[in-house]
Coordinates of C-alpha atoms in Angstrom, one line a residue:
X62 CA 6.6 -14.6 -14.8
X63 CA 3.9 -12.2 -13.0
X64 CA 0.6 -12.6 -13.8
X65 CA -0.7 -9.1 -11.3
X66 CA 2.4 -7.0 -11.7
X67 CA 4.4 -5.6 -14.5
X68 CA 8.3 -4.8 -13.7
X69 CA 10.9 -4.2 -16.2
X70 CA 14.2 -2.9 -15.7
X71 CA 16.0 -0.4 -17.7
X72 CA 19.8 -0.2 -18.8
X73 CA 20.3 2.1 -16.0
X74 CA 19.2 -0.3 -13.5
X75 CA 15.9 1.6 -12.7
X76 CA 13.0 -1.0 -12.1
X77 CA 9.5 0.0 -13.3
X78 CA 7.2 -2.4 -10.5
X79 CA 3.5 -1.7 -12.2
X80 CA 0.1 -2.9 -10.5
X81 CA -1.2 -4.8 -13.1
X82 CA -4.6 -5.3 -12.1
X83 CA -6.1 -2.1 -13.5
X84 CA -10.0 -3.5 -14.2
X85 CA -10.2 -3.9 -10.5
X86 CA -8.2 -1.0 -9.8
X87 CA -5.2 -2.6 -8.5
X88 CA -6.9 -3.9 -5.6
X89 CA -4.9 -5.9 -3.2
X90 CA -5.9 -9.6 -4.1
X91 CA -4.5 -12.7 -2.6
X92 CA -2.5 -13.0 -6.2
X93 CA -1.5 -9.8 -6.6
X94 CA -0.4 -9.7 -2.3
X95 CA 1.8 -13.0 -3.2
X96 CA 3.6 -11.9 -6.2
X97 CA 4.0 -8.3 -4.7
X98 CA 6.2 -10.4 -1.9
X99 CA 7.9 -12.4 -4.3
X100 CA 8.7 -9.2 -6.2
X101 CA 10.5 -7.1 -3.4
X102 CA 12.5 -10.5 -2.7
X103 CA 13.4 -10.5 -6.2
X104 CA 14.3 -6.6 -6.8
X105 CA 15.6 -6.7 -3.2
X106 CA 18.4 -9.6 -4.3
X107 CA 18.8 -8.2 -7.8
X108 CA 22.6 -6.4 -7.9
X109 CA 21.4 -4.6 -11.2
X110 CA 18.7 -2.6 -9.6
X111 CA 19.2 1.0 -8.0
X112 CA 15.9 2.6 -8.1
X113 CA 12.6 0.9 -7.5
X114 CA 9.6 3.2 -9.4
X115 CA 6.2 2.0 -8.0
X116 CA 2.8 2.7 -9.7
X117 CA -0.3 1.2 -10.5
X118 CA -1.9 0.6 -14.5
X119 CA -4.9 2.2 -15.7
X120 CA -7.2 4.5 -14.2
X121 CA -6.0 4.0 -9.9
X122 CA -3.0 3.8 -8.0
X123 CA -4.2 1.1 -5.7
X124 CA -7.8 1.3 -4.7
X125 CA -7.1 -1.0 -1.1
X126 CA -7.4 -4.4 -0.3
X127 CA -9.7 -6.7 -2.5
X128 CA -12.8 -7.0 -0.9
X129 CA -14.0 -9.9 -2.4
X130 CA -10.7 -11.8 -0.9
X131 CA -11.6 -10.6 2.7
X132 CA -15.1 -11.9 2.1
X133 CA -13.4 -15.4 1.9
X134 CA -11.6 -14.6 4.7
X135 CA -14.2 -13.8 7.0
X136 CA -16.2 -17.3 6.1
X137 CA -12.9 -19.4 5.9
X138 CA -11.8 -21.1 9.4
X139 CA -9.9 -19.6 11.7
X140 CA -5.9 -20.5 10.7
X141 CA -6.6 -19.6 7.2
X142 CA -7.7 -16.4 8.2
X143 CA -4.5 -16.0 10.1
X144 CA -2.7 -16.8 7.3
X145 CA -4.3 -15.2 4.3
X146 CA -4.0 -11.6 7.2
X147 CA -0.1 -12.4 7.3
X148 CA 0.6 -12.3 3.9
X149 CA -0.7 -8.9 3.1
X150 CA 1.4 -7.6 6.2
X151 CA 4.0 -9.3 5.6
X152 CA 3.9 -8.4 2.1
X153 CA 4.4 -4.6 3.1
X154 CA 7.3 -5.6 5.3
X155 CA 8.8 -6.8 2.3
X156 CA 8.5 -3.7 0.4
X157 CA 9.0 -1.8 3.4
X158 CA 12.1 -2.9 4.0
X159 CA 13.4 -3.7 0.7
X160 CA 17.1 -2.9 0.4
X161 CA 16.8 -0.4 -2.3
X162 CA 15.2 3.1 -2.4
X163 CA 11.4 2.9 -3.5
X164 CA 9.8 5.9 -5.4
X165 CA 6.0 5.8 -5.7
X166 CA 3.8 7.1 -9.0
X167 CA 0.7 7.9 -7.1
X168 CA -2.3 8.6 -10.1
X169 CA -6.0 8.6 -9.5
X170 CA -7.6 7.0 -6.3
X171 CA -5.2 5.2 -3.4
X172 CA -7.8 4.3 -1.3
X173 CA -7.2 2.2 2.2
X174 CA -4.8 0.2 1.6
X175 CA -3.4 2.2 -1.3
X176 CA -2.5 4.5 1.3
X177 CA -0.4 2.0 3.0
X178 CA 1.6 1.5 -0.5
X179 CA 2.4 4.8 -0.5
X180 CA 3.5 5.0 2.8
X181 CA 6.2 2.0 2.6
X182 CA 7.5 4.2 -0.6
X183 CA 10.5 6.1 0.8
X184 CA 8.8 9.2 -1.6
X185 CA 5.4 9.3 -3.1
X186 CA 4.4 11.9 -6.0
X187 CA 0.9 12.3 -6.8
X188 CA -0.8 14.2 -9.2
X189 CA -3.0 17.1 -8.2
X190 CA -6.9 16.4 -7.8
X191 CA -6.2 12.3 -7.1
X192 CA -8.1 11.3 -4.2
X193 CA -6.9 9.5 -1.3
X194 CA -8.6 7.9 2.2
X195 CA -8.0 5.2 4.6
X196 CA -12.1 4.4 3.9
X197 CA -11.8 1.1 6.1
X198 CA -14.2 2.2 9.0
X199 CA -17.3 2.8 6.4
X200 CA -16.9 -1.0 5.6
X201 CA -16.5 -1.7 9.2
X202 CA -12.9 -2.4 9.0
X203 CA -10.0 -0.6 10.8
X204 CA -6.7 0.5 8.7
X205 CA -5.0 -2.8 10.5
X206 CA -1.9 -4.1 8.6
X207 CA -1.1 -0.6 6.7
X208 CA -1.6 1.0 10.6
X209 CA 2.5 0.6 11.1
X210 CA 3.6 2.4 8.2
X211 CA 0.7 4.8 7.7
X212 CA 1.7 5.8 11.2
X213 CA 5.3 5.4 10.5
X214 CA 4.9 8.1 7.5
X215 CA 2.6 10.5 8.7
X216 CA 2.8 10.7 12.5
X217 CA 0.1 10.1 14.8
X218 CA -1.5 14.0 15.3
X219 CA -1.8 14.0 11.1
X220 CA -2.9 10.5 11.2
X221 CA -5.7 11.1 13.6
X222 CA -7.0 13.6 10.9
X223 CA -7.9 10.4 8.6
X224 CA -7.5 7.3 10.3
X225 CA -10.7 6.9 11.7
X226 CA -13.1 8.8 9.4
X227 CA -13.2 7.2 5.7
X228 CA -12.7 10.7 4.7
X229 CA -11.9 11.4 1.3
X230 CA -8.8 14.0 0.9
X231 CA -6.9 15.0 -2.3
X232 CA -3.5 15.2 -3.1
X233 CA -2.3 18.2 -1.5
X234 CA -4.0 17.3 1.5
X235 CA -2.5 14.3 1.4
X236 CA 1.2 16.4 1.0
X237 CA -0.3 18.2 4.2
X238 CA 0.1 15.3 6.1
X239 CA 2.7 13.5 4.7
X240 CA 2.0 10.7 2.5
X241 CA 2.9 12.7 -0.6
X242 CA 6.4 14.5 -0.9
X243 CA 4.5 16.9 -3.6
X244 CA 1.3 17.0 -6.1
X245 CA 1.7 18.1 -9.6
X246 CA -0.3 18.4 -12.5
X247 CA -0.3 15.2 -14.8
X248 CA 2.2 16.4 -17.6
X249 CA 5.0 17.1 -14.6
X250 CA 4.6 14.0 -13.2
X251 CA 6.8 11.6 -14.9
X252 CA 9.9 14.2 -15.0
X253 CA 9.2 14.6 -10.8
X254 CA 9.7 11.0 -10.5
X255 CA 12.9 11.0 -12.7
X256 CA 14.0 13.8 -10.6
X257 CA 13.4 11.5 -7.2
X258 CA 15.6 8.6 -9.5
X259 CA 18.7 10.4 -10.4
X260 CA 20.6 11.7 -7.6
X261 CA 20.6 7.4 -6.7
X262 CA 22.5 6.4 -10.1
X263 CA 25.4 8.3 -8.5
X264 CA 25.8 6.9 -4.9
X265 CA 26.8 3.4 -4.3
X266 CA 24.6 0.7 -3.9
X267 CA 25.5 -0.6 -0.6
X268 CA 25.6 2.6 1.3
X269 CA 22.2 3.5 -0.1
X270 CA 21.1 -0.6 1.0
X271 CA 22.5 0.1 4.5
X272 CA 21.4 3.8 4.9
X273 CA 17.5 3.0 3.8
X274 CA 17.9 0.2 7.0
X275 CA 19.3 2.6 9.2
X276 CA 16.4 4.6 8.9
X277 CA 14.5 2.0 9.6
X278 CA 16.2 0.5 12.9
X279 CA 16.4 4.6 14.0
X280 CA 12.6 5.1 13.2
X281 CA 9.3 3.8 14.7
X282 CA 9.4 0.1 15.7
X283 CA 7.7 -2.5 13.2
X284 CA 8.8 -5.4 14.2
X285 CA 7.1 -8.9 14.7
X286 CA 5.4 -7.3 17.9
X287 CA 3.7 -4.5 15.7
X288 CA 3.0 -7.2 12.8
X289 CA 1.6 -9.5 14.9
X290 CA -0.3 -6.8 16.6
X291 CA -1.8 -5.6 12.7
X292 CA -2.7 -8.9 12.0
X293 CA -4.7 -9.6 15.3
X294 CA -6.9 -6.4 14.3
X295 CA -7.5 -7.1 11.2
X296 CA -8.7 -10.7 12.0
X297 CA -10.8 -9.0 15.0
X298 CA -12.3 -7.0 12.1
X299 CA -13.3 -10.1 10.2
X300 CA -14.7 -11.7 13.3
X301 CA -17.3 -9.3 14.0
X302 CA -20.4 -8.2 13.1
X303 CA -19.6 -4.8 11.1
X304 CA -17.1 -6.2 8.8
X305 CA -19.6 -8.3 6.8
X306 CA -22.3 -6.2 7.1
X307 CA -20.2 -2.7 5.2
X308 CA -18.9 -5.4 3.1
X309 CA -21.9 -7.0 2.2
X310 CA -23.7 -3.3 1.8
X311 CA -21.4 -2.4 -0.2
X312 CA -21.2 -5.1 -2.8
X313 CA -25.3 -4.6 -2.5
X314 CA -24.8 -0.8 -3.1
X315 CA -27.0 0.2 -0.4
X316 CA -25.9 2.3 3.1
X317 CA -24.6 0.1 5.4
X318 CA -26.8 -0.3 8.9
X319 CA -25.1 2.6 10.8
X320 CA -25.2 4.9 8.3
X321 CA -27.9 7.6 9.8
X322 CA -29.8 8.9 6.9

């Protein structure tokens, strides 16, 4: 049983894996990072999968990483920190490399780390007008974990577009640079993603398993180096003095100190 996701398989082998945390937006929580792991094990293992479809309940796709949880982070001692930083990256290792093709819903906000989901999707779909950013650096946090696969997706030129600013884009910006494979309006959405799922419930299983890896060995490295790499950033984030601050401002809803009025 999940208590943060919702997956259900159909009788064509096509698994539905649903954010269930839609009063928070589907933020990234410690929970919902642990069973997200334990999910893409599962699926990954499961013979009568083909087709993964990702998407998130309610009104978001994924609004980022629970900021709460990284405020217990950044007051928690110094191997829990280490820790509670590997999960979420090695959660997205997990779905990155998960050994069936993954198709992502993408609705409403994908904020930070939402971008990140997307990105470990081997196609995202969005709907026109949703709004995407990597809005880490106006909480005084850096796109750390996601950074290998946002990178990965997009390239570095596009990336440099967003990856620093907090800027919000929408959806066909965000096919602009490559997160999204297309935007379409709402009522085309589910038929686009069906469209992604078919052409895999005629090629065999195992081809598909060992083509998705071969991208992966042929593509940019993320290996333990990189991981290890994500996680030290992120924790470098937590250990200094902007982190709590945009954190703290933005629980407090006031500007942050460096904002310039």
């Amino acid at each position: 049983m999940f208590e943060t996701l919702e997956i259900s398989v159909d009788d064509r082998g096509v698994a539905n894996l649903a954010l269930a945390r839609p009063e928070k937006h589907n933020a990234l929580s410690e929970h919902l990072i642990t069973e997200l792991t334990r999910a893409a094990k599962e699926l990954g293992t499961d013979k009568s999968v083909r087709v993964v479809v990702l998407s998130g309940q309610g009104k978001s796709f994924c609004a980022g990483g629970d900021l709460a949880w990284m405020q217990q982070q950044m007051a928690a001692d110094a191997d829990t920190r280490r820790r509670e930083a590997g999960k979420l990256a090695y959660m997205l290792q997990a779905l990155n490399t998960m050994p069936k093709p993954m198709i992502g819903r993408v609705h409403g906000a994908a904020f930070g780390g939402g971008v990140g989901m997307a990105c470990v999707c081997d196609v995202a779909i969005g709907v026109e007008g949703g709004k995407l950013g990597l809005t880490e650096t106006k909480l005084g946090l850096i796109p750390a974990t996601i950074g290998p696969y946002v990178l990965a997706r997009m390239g570095e030129a596009m990336a440099r577009r967003v990856f620093m600013n907090s800027r919000i884009f929408q959806a066909e910006e965000a096919v602009e640079l490559g997160i999204l494979a297309r935007a379409l309006a709402p009522d085309a959405l589910d038929d686009a993603i069906e469209a992604e799922v078919a052409p895999y419930l005629s090629c065999a299983p195992e081809a598909v398993a060992a083509a998705k890896a071969l991208t992966r060995r042929f593509g940019p490295p993320i290996g333990e180096t990189e991981i290890n790499a994500s996680i030290d950033a992120l924790i470098g984030c937590w250990d200094g003095e902007e982190a709590p601050e945009g954190i703290a401002a933005f629980f407090e809803k006031r500007p942050a100190a460096w904002v310039v009025k």
